[in-house]
Short mmCIF file of C-alpha atoms and ligand atoms in Angstrom, two decimals:
data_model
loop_
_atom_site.label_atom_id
_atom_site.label_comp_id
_atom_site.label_asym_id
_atom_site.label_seq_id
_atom_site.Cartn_x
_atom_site.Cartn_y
_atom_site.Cartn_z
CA UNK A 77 0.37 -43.22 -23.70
CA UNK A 78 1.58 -40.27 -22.22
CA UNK A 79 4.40 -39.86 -19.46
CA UNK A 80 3.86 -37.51 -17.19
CA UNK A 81 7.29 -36.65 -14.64
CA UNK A 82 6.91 -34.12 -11.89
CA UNK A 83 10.52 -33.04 -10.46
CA UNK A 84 12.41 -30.61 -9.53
CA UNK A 85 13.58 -27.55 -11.97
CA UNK A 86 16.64 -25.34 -11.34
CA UNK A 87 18.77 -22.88 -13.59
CA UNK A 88 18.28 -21.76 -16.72
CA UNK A 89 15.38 -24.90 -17.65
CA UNK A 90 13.49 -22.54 -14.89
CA UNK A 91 14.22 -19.40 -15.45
CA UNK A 92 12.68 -20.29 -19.17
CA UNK A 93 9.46 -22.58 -17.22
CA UNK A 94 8.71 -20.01 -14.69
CA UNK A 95 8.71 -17.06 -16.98
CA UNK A 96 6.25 -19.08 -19.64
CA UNK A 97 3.65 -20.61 -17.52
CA UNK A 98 2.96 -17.64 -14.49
CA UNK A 99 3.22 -14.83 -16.71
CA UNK A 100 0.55 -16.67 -19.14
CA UNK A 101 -1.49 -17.51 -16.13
CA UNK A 102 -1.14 -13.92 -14.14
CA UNK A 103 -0.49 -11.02 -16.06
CA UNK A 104 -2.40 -9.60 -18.84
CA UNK A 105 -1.28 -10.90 -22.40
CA UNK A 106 -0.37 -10.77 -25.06
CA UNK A 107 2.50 -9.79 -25.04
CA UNK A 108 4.13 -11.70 -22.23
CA UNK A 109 5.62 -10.34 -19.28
CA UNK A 110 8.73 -8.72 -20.35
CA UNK A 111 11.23 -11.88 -20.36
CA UNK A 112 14.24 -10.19 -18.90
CA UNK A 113 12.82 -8.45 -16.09
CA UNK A 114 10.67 -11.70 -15.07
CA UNK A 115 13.92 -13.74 -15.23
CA UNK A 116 15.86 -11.28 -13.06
CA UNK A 117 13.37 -11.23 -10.65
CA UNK A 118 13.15 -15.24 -10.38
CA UNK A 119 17.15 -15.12 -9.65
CA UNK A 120 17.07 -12.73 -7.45
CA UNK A 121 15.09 -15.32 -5.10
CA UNK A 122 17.05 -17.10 -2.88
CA UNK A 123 16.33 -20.85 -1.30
CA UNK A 124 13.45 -20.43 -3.03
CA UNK A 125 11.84 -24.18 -4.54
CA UNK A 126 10.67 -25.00 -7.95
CA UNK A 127 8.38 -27.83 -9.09
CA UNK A 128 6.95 -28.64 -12.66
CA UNK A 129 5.20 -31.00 -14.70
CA UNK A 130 6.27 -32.54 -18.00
CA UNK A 131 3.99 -34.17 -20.42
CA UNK A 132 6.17 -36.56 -22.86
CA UNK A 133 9.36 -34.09 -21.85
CA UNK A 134 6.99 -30.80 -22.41
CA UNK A 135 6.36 -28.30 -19.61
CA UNK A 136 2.92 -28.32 -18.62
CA UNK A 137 2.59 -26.81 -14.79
CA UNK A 138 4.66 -25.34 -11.98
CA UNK A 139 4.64 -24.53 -8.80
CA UNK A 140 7.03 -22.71 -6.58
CA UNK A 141 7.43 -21.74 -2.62
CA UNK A 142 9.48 -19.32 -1.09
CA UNK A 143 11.18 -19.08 2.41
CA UNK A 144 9.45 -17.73 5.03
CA UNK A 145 10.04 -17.40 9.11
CA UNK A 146 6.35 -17.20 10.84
CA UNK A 147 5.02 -15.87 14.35
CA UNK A 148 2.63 -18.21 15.68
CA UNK A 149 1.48 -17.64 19.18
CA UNK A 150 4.64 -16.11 20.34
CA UNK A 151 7.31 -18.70 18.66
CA UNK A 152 9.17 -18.16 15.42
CA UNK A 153 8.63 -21.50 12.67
CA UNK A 154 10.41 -21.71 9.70
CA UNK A 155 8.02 -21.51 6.68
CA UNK A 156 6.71 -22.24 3.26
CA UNK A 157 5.28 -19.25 1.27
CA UNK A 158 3.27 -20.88 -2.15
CA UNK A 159 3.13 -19.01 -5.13
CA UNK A 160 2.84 -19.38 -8.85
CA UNK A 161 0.76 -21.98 -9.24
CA UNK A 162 -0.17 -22.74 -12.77
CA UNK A 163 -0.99 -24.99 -15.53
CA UNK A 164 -1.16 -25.02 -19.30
CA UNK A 165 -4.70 -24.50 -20.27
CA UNK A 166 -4.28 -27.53 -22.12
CA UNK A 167 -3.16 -29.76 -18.91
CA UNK A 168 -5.73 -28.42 -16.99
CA UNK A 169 -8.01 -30.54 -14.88
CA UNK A 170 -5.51 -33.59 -14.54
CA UNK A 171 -4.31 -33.12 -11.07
CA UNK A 172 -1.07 -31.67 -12.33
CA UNK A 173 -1.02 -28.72 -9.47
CA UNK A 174 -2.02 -31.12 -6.79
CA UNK A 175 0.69 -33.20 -7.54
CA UNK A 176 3.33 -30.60 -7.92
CA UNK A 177 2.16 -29.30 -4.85
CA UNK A 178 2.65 -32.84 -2.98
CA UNK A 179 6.47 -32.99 -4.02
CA UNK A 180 6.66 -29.35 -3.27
CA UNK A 181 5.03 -30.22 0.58
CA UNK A 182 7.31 -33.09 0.71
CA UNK A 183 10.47 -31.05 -0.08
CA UNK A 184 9.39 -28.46 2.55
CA UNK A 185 8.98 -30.89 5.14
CA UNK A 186 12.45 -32.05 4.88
CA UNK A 187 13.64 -28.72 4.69
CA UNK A 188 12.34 -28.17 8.22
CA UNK A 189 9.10 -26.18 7.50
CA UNK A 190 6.28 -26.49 10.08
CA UNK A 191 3.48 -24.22 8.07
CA UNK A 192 2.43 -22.87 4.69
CA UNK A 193 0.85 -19.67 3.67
CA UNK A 194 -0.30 -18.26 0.66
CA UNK A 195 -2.94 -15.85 -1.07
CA UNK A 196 -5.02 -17.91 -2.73
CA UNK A 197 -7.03 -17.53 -6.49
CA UNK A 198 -9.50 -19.43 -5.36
CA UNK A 199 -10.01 -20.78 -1.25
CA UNK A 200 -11.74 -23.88 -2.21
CA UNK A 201 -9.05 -25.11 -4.27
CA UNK A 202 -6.66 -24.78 -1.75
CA UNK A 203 -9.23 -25.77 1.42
CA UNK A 204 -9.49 -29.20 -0.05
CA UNK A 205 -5.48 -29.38 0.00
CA UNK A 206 -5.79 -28.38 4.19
CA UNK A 207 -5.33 -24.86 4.21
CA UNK A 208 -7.78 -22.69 6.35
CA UNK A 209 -8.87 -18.29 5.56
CA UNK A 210 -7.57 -16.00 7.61
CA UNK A 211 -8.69 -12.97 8.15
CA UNK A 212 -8.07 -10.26 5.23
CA UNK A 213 -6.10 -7.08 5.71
CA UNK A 214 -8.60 -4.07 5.22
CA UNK A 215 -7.97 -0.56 3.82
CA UNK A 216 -8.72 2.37 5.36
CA UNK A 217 -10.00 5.40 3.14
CA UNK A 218 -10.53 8.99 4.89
CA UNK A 219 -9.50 12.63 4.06
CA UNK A 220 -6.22 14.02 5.22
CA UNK A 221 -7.81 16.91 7.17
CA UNK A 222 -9.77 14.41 9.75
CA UNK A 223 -5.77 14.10 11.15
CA UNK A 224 -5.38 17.75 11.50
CA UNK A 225 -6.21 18.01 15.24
CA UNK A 226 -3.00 16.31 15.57
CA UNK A 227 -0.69 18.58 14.33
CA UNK A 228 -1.73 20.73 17.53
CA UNK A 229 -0.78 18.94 20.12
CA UNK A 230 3.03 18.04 21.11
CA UNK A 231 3.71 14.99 20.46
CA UNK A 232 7.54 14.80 21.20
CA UNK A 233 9.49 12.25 18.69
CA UNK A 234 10.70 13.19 15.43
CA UNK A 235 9.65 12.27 11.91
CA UNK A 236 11.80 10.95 8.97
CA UNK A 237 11.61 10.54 5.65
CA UNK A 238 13.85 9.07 2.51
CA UNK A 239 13.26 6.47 -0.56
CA UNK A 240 12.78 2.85 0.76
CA UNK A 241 15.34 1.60 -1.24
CA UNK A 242 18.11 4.17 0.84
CA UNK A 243 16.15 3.36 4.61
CA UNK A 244 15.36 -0.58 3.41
CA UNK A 245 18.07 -2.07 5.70
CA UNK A 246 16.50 0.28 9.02
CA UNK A 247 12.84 -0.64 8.29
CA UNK A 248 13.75 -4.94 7.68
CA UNK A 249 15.56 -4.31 10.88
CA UNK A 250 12.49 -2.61 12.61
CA UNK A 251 10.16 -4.95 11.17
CA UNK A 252 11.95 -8.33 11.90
CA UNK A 253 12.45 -6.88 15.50
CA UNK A 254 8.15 -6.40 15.40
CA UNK A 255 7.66 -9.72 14.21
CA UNK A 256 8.20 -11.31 17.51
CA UNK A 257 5.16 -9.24 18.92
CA UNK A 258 2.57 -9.91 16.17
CA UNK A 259 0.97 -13.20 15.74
CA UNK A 260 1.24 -14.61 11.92
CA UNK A 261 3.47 -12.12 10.91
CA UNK A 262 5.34 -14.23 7.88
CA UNK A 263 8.30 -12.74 6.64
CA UNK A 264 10.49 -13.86 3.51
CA UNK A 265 13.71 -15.31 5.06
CA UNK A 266 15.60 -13.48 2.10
CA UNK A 267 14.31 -9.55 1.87
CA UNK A 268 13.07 -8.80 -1.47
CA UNK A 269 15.53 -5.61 -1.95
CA UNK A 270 14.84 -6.16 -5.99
CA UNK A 271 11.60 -4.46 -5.08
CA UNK A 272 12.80 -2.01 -2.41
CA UNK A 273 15.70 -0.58 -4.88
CA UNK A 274 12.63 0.30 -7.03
CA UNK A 275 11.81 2.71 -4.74
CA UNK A 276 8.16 2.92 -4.80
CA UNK A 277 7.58 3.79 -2.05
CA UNK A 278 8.63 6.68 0.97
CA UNK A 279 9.73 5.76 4.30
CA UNK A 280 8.64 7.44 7.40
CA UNK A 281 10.38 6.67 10.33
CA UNK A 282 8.96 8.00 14.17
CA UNK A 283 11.57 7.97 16.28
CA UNK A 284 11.89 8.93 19.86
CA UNK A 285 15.61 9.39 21.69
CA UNK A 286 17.40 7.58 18.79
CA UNK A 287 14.74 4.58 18.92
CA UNK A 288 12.76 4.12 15.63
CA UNK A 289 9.27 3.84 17.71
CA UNK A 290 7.21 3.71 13.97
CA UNK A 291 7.31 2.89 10.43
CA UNK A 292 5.26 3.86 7.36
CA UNK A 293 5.68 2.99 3.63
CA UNK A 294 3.50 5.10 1.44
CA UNK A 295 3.65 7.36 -1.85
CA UNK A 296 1.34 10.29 -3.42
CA UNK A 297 -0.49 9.48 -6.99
CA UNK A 298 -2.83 11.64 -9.17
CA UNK A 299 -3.22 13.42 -11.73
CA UNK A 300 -4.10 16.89 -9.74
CA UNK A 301 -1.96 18.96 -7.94
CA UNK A 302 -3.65 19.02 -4.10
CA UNK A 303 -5.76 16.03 -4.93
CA UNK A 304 -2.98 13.48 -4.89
CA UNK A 305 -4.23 10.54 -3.16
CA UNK A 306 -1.64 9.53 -0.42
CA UNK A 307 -1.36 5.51 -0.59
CA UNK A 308 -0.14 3.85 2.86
CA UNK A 309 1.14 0.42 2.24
CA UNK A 310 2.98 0.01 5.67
CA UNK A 311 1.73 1.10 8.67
CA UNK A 312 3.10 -0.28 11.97
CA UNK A 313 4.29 1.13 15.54
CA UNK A 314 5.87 -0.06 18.34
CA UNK A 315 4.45 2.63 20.95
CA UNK A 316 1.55 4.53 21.24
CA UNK A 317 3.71 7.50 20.67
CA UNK A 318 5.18 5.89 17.04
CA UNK A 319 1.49 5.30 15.79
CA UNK A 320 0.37 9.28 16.11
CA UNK A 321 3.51 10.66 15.24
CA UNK A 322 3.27 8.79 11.56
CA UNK A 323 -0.79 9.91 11.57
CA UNK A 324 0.50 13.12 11.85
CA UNK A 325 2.47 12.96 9.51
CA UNK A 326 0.31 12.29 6.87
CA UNK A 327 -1.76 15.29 8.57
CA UNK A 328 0.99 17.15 7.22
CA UNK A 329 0.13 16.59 3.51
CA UNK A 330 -3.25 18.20 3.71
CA UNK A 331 -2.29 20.86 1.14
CA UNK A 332 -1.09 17.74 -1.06
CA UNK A 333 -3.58 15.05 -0.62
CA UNK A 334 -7.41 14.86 -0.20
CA UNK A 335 -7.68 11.29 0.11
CA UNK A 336 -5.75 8.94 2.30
CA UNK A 337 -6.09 4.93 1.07
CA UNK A 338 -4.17 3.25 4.47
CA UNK A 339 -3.91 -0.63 3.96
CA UNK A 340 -3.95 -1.74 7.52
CA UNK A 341 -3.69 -5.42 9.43
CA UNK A 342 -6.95 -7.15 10.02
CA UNK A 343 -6.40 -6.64 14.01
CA UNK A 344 -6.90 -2.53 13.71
CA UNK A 345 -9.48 -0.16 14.27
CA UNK A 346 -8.67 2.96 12.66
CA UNK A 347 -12.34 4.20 13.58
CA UNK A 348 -11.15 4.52 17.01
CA UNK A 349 -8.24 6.49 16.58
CA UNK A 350 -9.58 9.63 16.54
CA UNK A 351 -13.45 11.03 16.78
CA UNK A 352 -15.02 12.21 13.19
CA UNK A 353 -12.56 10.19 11.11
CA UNK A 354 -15.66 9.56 8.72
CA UNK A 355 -13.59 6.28 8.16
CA UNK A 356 -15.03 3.57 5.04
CA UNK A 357 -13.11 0.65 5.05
CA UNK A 358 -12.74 -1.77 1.97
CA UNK A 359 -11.50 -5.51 2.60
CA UNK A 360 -8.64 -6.88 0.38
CA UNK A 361 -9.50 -8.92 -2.67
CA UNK A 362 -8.71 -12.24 -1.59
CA UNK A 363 -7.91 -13.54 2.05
CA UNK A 364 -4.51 -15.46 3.04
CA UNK A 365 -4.86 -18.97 4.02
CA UNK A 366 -2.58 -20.94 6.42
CA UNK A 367 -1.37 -24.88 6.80
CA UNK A 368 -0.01 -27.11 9.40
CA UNK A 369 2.98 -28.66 7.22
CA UNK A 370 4.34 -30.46 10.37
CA UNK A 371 2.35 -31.49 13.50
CA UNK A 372 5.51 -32.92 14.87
CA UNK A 373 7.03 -29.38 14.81
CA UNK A 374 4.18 -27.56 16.11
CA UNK A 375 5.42 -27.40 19.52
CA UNK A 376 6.90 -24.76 21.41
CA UNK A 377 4.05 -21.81 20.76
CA UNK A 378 2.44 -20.28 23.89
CA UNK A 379 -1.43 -21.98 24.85
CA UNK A 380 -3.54 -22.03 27.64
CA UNK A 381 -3.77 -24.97 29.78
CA UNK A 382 -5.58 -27.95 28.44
CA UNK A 383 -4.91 -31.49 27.13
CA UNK A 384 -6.70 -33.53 23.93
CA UNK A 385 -5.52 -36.48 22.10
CA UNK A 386 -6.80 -36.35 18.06
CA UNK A 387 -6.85 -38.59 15.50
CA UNK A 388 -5.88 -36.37 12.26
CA UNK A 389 -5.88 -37.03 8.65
CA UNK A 390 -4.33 -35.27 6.05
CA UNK A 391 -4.35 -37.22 2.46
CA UNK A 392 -1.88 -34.40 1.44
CA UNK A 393 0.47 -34.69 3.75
CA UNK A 394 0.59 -37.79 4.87
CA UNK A 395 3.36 -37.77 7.16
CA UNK A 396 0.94 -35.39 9.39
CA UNK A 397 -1.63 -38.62 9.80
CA UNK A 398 -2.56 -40.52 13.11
CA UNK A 399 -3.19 -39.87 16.72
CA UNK A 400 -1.38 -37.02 18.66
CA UNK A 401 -1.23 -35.47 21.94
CA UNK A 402 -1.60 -31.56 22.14
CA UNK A 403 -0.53 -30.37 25.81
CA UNK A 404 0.82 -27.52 27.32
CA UNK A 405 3.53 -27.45 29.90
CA UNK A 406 4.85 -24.70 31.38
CA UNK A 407 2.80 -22.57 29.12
CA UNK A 408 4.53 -24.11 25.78
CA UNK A 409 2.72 -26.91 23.53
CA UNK A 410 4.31 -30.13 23.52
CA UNK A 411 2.77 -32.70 20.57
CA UNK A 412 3.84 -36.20 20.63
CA UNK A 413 2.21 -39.58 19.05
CA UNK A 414 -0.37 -41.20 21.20
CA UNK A 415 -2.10 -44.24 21.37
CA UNK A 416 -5.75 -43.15 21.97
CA UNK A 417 -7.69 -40.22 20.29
CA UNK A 418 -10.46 -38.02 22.08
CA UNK A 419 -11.76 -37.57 18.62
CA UNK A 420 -10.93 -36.70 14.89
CA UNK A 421 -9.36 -33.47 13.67
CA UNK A 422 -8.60 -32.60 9.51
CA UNK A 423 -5.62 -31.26 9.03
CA UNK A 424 -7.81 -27.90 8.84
CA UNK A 425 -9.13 -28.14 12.26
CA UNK A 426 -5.34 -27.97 13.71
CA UNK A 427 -4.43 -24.53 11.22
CA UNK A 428 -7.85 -23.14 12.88
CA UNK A 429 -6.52 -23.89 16.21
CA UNK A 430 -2.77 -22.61 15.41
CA UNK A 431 -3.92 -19.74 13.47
CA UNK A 432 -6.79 -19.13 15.77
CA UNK A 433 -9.09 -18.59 13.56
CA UNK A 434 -12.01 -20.89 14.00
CA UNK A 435 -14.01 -21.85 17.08
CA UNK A 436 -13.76 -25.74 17.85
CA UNK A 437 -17.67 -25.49 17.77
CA UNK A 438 -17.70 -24.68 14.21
CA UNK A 439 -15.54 -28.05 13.23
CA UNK A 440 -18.21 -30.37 12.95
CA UNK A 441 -20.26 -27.77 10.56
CA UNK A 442 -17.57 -27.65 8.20
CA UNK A 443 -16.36 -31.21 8.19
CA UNK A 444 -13.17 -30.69 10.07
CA UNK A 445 -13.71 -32.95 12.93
CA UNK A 446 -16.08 -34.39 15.85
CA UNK A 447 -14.09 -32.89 18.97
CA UNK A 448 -17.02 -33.51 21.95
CA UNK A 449 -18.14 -30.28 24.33
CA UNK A 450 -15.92 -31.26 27.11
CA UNK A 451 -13.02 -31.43 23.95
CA UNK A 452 -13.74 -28.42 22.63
CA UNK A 453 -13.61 -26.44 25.82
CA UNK A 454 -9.78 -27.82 26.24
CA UNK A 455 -9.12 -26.48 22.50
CA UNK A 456 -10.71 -22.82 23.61
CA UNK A 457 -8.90 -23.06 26.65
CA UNK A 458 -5.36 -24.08 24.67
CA UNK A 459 -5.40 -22.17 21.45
CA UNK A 460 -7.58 -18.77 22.51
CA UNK A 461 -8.75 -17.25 19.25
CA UNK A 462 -6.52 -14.38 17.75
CA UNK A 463 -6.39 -12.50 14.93
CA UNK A 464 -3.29 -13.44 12.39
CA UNK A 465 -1.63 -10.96 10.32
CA UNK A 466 0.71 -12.73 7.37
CA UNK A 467 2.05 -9.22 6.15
CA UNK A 468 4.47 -10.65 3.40
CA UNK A 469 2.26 -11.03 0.22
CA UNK A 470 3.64 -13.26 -2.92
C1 COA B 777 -5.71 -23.19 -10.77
C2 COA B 777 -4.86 -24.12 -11.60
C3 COA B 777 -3.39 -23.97 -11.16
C4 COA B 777 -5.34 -25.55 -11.34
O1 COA B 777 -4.47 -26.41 -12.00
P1 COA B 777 -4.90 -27.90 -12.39
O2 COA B 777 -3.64 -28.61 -12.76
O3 COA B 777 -5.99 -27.83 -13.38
O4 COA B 777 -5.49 -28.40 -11.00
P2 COA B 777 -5.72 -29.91 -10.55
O5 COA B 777 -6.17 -30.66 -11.76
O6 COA B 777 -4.52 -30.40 -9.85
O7 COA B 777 -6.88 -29.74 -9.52
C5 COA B 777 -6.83 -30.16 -8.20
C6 COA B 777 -8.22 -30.13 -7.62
O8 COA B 777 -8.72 -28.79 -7.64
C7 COA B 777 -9.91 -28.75 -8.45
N1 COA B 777 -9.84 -27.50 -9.21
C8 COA B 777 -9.11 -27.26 -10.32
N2 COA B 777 -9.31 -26.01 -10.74
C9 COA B 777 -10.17 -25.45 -9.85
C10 COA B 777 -10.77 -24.18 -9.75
N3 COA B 777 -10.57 -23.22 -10.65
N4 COA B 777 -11.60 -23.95 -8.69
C11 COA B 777 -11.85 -24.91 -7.77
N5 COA B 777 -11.32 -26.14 -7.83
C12 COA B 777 -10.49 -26.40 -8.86
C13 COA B 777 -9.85 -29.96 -9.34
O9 COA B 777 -11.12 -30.38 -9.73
C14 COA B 777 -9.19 -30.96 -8.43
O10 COA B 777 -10.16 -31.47 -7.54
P3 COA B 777 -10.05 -32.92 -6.85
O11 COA B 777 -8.94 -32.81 -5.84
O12 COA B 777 -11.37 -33.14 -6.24
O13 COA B 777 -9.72 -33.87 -7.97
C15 COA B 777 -4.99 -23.81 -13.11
O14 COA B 777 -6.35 -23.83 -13.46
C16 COA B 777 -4.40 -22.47 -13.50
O15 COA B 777 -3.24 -22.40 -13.89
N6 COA B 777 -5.21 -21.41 -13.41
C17 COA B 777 -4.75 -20.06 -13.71
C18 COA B 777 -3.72 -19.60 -12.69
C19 COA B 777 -4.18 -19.64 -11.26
O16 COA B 777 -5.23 -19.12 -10.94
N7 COA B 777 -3.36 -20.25 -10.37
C20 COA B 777 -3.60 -20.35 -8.95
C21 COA B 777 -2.78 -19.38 -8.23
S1 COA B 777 -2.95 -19.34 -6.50
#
């Protein structure tokens, strides 16, 4: 018979497991992802967790999460990010990754984690282990010239520029100070300054009287002198003032670029931003999906008034299962263990309502729960529906 052990891997017995199975299952082979590189990246990853399954002492799947801190509804959680997920072709189909990713949800819970993101292959797969979609970032594709009325008008501020990898401790500083505006902005608890010493990307800063008011990471690719295509990666602002200063700067590279490809949060409009844009907009290949890892930690976010008592299961987390109180005092939730339930609620159901995703309505159409009209009204009334935006991706 076969003996199958799922623990935890660390040092070199991962660095040689989490180069094998991911780069098999996510890059294009053969060959392999180049070892070395693979390997330094993987140390470079701090209080990061590693999982894997063994078949009779042989490596057969892995998972791993990374730390994250989360904005949801106006409070900072700590986080688990999931990533490479895979298993041998040959151990496929046996519940390996559902397993490794029970002892990897059970490590994160006692490391303090209330939710879980991650960018999923497939959402089914990971619906069924009580994550929910969120909405997908979008990418915005116009010409460089519909900017140019810009460049007329004065728009105070400054512009600067430089190589992420010199700028990268400004713009973490910048966008860890945003984070606490934007609701499901996830970002990795270690910065990932591997990547920014790369330097991919540029760095424009908008800043007005010494205060960085804007921040843009983009480059310029093509084969064709003036018909570079100017790729925006980044694009965030604190003031009205930070978001058309960086638009005008890319108005600048009209004698460069003909085509602008912006990647933008699901919660703008670029349409609106100026009339005759001539805007198409192209949704991301997959959508990020979000878990409740702790309903015990869930308080402390900002709802609306209200009060419900729910009965919730979660088979994958079980610690998450039985009746609790959602209430808001003082304009914080408060979630504590109850005795009586005002209906049933899937683990699902409560990322919908954090995440704000999903109307309560819709819970009995996709099998989330039975929350009664007069229920559901407390729910809309509690956890308004927002649009979250995860920016890390992993
Ligand atoms: C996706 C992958 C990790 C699944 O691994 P696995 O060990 O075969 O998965 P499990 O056997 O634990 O499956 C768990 C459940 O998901 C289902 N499932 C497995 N593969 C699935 C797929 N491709 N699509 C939808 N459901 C799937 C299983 O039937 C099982 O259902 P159950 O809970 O009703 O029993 C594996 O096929 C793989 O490595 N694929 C390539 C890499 C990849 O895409 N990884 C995911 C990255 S996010």
């Amino acid at each position: 018979m076969t003996e199958t052990v799922i623990r935890r891997i660390e040092g070199e017995e991962m660095l040689e497991i989490m180069h094998w199975l991911p780069s098999y299952a996510f890059r294009s082979s053969p060959p392999l992802a180049d070892k070395e590189e693979r390997q330094e990246r993987l140390r470079q990853r701090v209080g990061n967790l590693f999982f894997a399954v063994f078949e009779d002492g042989a490596p057969v799947a892995c998972v791993e999460s990374t730390p994250l801190t989360q904005n949801l509804r106006g409070r900072l959680f700590s986080a688990g990010g999931i990533l490479d997920v895979a298993t041998h072709p040959a151990a496929r189909r046996k519940g390996y990754a559902r397993e490794a990713l029970k002892r990897l949800y059970a490590a994160l819970h006692e490391d303090g984690r209330v939710f879980s993101d991650l960018w999923p292959f497939r959402e089914s797969f990971y619906e069924r282990l009580g994550y929910v979609t969120l909405p997908m970032p979008r990418k915005a594709i116009f010409k460089p010239s519909a900017l140019t009325p810009l460049l007329t008008r004065d728009l105070g501020g400054s512009v600067q520029m430089m190589l992420i990898g010199d700028g990268f401790d400004i713009y973490l500083d910048y966008v860890r100070k945003l984070q606490a505006t934007i609701h499901g902005m996830a970002l990795f608890e270690h910065a990932d300054r591997f990547n920014a010493q790369r330097n991919n990307y540029w760095l424009a800063l908008a800043q007005v009287d010494d205060e960085i008011v804007g921040a843009m990471l983009y480059d310029l690719r093509g084969e064709q002198i003036t018909q570079f295509t100017m790729g925006v990666r980044r694009f965030y602002y604190s003031t009205s003032q930070g978001k058309y200063l960086l638009l005008a700067w890319i108005a600048r590279h009209v004698d460069q670029a003909n085509r602008v490809e912006m990647w933008l949060p699901p919660y703008e409009y670029a349409e609106t931003w100026l009339e005759d844009m001539q805007i198409a907009v192209e949704a991301a290949p997959i959508a990020p999906m979000g878990r409740v890892l702790d309903v015990a930690k869930m308080g402390g976010m900002s709802t609306g008034p209200g009060r419900f008592a729910a009965h919730i299961s979660d088979i994958t987390c079980p610690w998450n299962a039985g009746i609790w109180q959602f209430e808001t005092a003082d304009g914080k939730l408060h979630v504590n263990r109850a005795e009586r339930a005002d209906c049933e609620l899937t683990i699902q159901a409560l990322a919908a309502l954090a995440y704000g995703t999903h109307d309560p309505g819709e819970f009995a159409m996709r099998g989330w729960g039975n929350p009664s009209p007069q229920v559901q009204q407390a729910m809309r009334s509690m956890f308004p529906r927002l649009v979250p935006h995860v920016h890390e991706q992993f």
